[in-house]
Amino acid sequence: MHAPIGHNSQLRLKAYQIRRTALKMGQVQGQGYIAQALDVADILAVAYFHAMTFRAGEPDWEGRDRFYLSIGHYAIALYAALIEAGIVPREELETYGGDDSCLPMSGMATYTPGMEITGGSLGQGLPIAIGACLALKRKRSSSFIYNLLSDGELGEGSTWEAAMSAAHWKLDNLIAIVDVNDQQADGPSSSVLSAEPLHEKWRAFGWFTQRVDGNDIDALVTAFDAARAHAAPQPRVIICDTLMGKGVPFLEAREKNHFIRVDDGEWDKAIDMLDAEFAR
Amino acid sequence: MSLKRSFARVTGDAAPRLKTSAMIASIAGDDQKTQAAPFGHALVELAKTRADIVGLTADLAKYTDLHIFAEAYPDRFYQMGMAEQLLMAASAGMAREGFTPFATTYAVFASRRAYDFICMAIAEENLPVKIVCALPGLTTGYGPSHQATDDLSIFRAMPNLTVIDPCDALDIEQAVPAIAAHPGPVYMRLLRGKVPLVLDEYDYRFELGKAALLRDGRDVLFISSGLMTMRVLEASKVLSKDSIDCAVLHVPTIKPLDTAAIIREASKPGRLVVVAENHSIIGGLGEAVAGVLMRAGVHPAFRQIALPDQFLDAGALPTLHDRYGISTGAICGQIKGWL
Ligand SMILES: Cc1ncc(C[n+]2csc(CCOP(=O)(O)OP(=O)(O)O)c2C)c(N)n1
Ligand SMILES: [Mg+2]
């Protein structure tokens, strides 16, 4: 629809397509964690279409970078990215969340090509990544493990056990991405359990730490590049501040909630507004 | 890695989709009487007279009806963040200092993630922490991460712990003061949101440690707990049209079991004994009852209606209840096959 201007414009287009595909899936079920999908779309666009190495037709290719989604409820967002990446056929979105679909509401490794781990029981992604990073090193692999975790997951002790372990083992093949949307089940993360100052915490745990606007493609590209290129033997984390509902103004403005209700008639309106925003 | 499911074939005229595969799916039928948040309201009521009661949660107040208590008693409510191990250990600390904590999360996260903390910090010292957990058994279509198909098995094996599986809103409402009055630790399964109300039609009161015969019958004795009591009551009505006469013994206290009532009812001759539970066939009420009967030398014809020993599918809850045999229709089918 837009003439490609530059690489980052391509990524903005991808982020828009991920948002649109996620909205289409939400519309199929009449529900879904759509506000999260919209907030994380820019991160996924940069991960899949800038940073990561993979083969669309061969999701288990040994040489791929692995993307670990511990937040199972964000699956709708990752499915959209996997569809845009050509790993999951586009027709599948029609089955999202339905009986016997390979796209269940919560992401599971046994259901979906490209879904590396079974998430949903939060706080398991980073610990699993520790073992996988150690294994990749044993195999002399140059692949990275990316783990997308949420600010809510920072409440789990297992996350910090893993954070300490990653630095101990000097896991320079681990890139954690924290989606700080300041939301979890009972309310704003900042009021549920104060986790700030996040930058200082991760740095004190021994990580190469960056904090960026997670809805700014240029900033994300710079941060992902720096995370991959960083020379010191330590794990890397990109803390991303994001806005729930990003890209659809009436959802951005809606009262923040872990599970945002979108009424039947609103899905088309959301897609229209997304299109209009992107065209601007 | 060839475990992945094959892509579903998308057909043009697919059946209308059931929109209930989300985390929170109501188990109430369309025409069923319901009561809102019975746990939250009962706890608020109880807290009026018991200043020792406090509420703690791990980022799931809204999803366990504890928000009702939090709104009524903000200064007695502790939001611990999404940290279930901390939730349980901190509740133990509260209890050590004389308070009676009600700690809430989902059943999977209490039974799986926080197990050791409940076992050693709470149960070993017999501290009065009341662990109240939503999404017991198969009450969400969200997949194994949220389906606590093993919680009764896990918690039955823990010494000192009392285990409760209430049927409906009335059961929950009456269980709250009863478990608070009990001096030791308790695990209670919770139905939340709009909770069906069925036991008001029977001559029934919740009594800790007691089973209750809700209806008598000559052909089948159902022994059941939790929402399965609701289901076998419905099934009994349906089966009576085929002249199958069913008794229902409701066992809301899974541990300690009311062995006297179970032995008494199962000893009556000529009835097929069927234990029905919203739980894996391994280690729940069914095997508990079987053990009681074996040890007592009572050997009726015995069957279990329970979830299979599998990680269950994700999908719409009604589909899954049919698939795994715990819907009213599936119960009736199994009974007819056995008689
Ligand atoms: C171990 C664990 N505890 C509790 C839950 C229930 N739960 C699901 S999502 C969620 C909130 C998690 O925070 P976050 O991922 O930041 O939420 P969001 O940004 O999507 O609102 C909770 C508590 C869970 N899935 N896993
Ligand atoms: Mg969050």
PDB file of C-alpha atoms and ligand atoms in Angstrom, chain A residues 33 36 39 71 73-74 120-123 150-153 156 179 181 183-185 189 244 257-259, chain B residues 23 58-60 82 84 105-106 109 113 146, ligand 1:
ATOM      1  CA  TYR A  33      -6.015  -9.856  24.686  1.00  0.00           C
ATOM      2  CA  GLN A  36      -1.622  -6.254  24.651  1.00  0.00           C
ATOM      3  CA  ASP A  39       1.064  -2.616  22.507  1.00  0.00           C
ATOM      4  CA  ILE A  71       3.154 -14.760  28.426  1.00  0.00           C
ATOM      5  CA  HIS A  73      -2.083 -14.737  26.849  1.00  0.00           C
ATOM      6  CA  TYR A  74      -0.111 -12.623  24.348  1.00  0.00           C
ATOM      7  CA  GLY A 120       0.569 -19.280  30.410  1.00  0.00           C
ATOM      8  CA  SER A 121       1.981 -20.324  33.735  1.00  0.00           C
ATOM      9  CA  LEU A 122       3.845 -17.091  34.045  1.00  0.00           C
ATOM     10  CA  GLY A 123       7.457 -16.848  35.102  1.00  0.00           C
ATOM     11  CA  SER A 150       5.725  -8.961  30.905  1.00  0.00           C
ATOM     12  CA  ASP A 151       5.930  -6.529  33.775  1.00  0.00           C
ATOM     13  CA  GLY A 152       3.565  -8.821  35.687  1.00  0.00           C
ATOM     14  CA  GLU A 153       6.110 -11.628  35.362  1.00  0.00           C
ATOM     15  CA  GLU A 156       7.553 -14.104  40.090  1.00  0.00           C
ATOM     16  CA  ASP A 179       6.876  -5.378  27.953  1.00  0.00           C
ATOM     17  CA  ASN A 181       2.627  -1.743  29.740  1.00  0.00           C
ATOM     18  CA  GLN A 183      -0.842  -3.362  33.555  1.00  0.00           C
ATOM     19  CA  GLN A 184      -1.514  -6.713  35.108  1.00  0.00           C
ATOM     20  CA  ALA A 185      -4.602  -8.634  36.183  1.00  0.00           C
ATOM     21  CA  SER A 189       1.672  -2.909  37.689  1.00  0.00           C
ATOM     22  CA  MET A 244      -1.954  -0.690  25.616  1.00  0.00           C
ATOM     23  CA  ASN A 257      -7.728  -3.165  31.986  1.00  0.00           C
ATOM     24  CA  HIS A 258      -6.008  -6.534  31.731  1.00  0.00           C
ATOM     25  CA  PHE A 259      -8.870  -7.744  29.566  1.00  0.00           C
TER      26      PHE A 259
ATOM     27  CA  MET B  23      -9.990 -17.941  30.573  1.00  0.00           C
ATOM     28  CA  ALA B  58      -1.387 -12.836  43.982  1.00  0.00           C
ATOM     29  CA  ASP B  59      -2.746 -10.447  41.325  1.00  0.00           C
ATOM     30  CA  LEU B  60      -6.065 -12.260  41.113  1.00  0.00           C
ATOM     31  CA  MET B  82       1.922 -12.105  40.919  1.00  0.00           C
ATOM     32  CA  GLU B  84       2.240 -17.244  44.563  1.00  0.00           C
ATOM     33  CA  THR B 105      -5.118 -17.411  43.400  1.00  0.00           C
ATOM     34  CA  TYR B 106      -5.959 -19.951  40.703  1.00  0.00           C
ATOM     35  CA  PHE B 109      -0.785 -21.906  40.845  1.00  0.00           C
ATOM     36  CA  ARG B 113       3.879 -23.485  41.956  1.00  0.00           C
ATOM     37  CA  HIS B 146      -5.025 -23.050  33.850  1.00  0.00           C
TER      38      HIS B 146
HETATM   39  C1  LIG C   1       2.050 -18.084  37.601  1.00  0.00           C
HETATM   40  C2  LIG C   1       0.823 -17.349  37.192  1.00  0.00           C
HETATM   41  N1  LIG C   1       0.123 -16.682  38.134  1.00  0.00           N
HETATM   42  C3  LIG C   1      -1.018 -16.043  37.792  1.00  0.00           C
HETATM   43  C4  LIG C   1      -1.488 -16.070  36.510  1.00  0.00           C
HETATM   44  C5  LIG C   1      -2.814 -15.425  36.149  1.00  0.00           C
HETATM   45  N2  LIG C   1      -2.559 -14.265  35.304  1.00  0.00           N
HETATM   46  C6  LIG C   1      -2.702 -14.314  33.962  1.00  0.00           C
HETATM   47  S1  LIG C   1      -2.225 -12.903  33.202  1.00  0.00           S
HETATM   48  C7  LIG C   1      -1.856 -12.179  34.687  1.00  0.00           C
HETATM   49  C8  LIG C   1      -1.295 -10.810  34.718  1.00  0.00           C
HETATM   50  C9  LIG C   1       0.154 -10.872  34.398  1.00  0.00           C
HETATM   51  O1  LIG C   1       0.707  -9.633  34.180  1.00  0.00           O
HETATM   52  P1  LIG C   1       0.965  -9.083  32.709  1.00  0.00           P
HETATM   53  O2  LIG C   1       1.417 -10.191  31.858  1.00  0.00           O
HETATM   54  O3  LIG C   1       1.843  -7.894  32.817  1.00  0.00           O
HETATM   55  O4  LIG C   1      -0.496  -8.682  32.319  1.00  0.00           O
HETATM   56  P2  LIG C   1      -1.041  -7.709  31.132  1.00  0.00           P
HETATM   57  O5  LIG C   1       0.018  -6.718  30.792  1.00  0.00           O
HETATM   58  O6  LIG C   1      -1.357  -8.609  29.983  1.00  0.00           O
HETATM   59  O7  LIG C   1      -2.282  -7.089  31.693  1.00  0.00           O
HETATM   60  C10 LIG C   1      -2.111 -13.049  35.737  1.00  0.00           C
HETATM   61  C11 LIG C   1      -1.912 -12.734  37.155  1.00  0.00           C
HETATM   62  C12 LIG C   1      -0.736 -16.796  35.563  1.00  0.00           C
HETATM   63  N3  LIG C   1      -1.152 -16.910  34.287  1.00  0.00           N
HETATM   64  N4  LIG C   1       0.414 -17.411  35.923  1.00  0.00           N
END
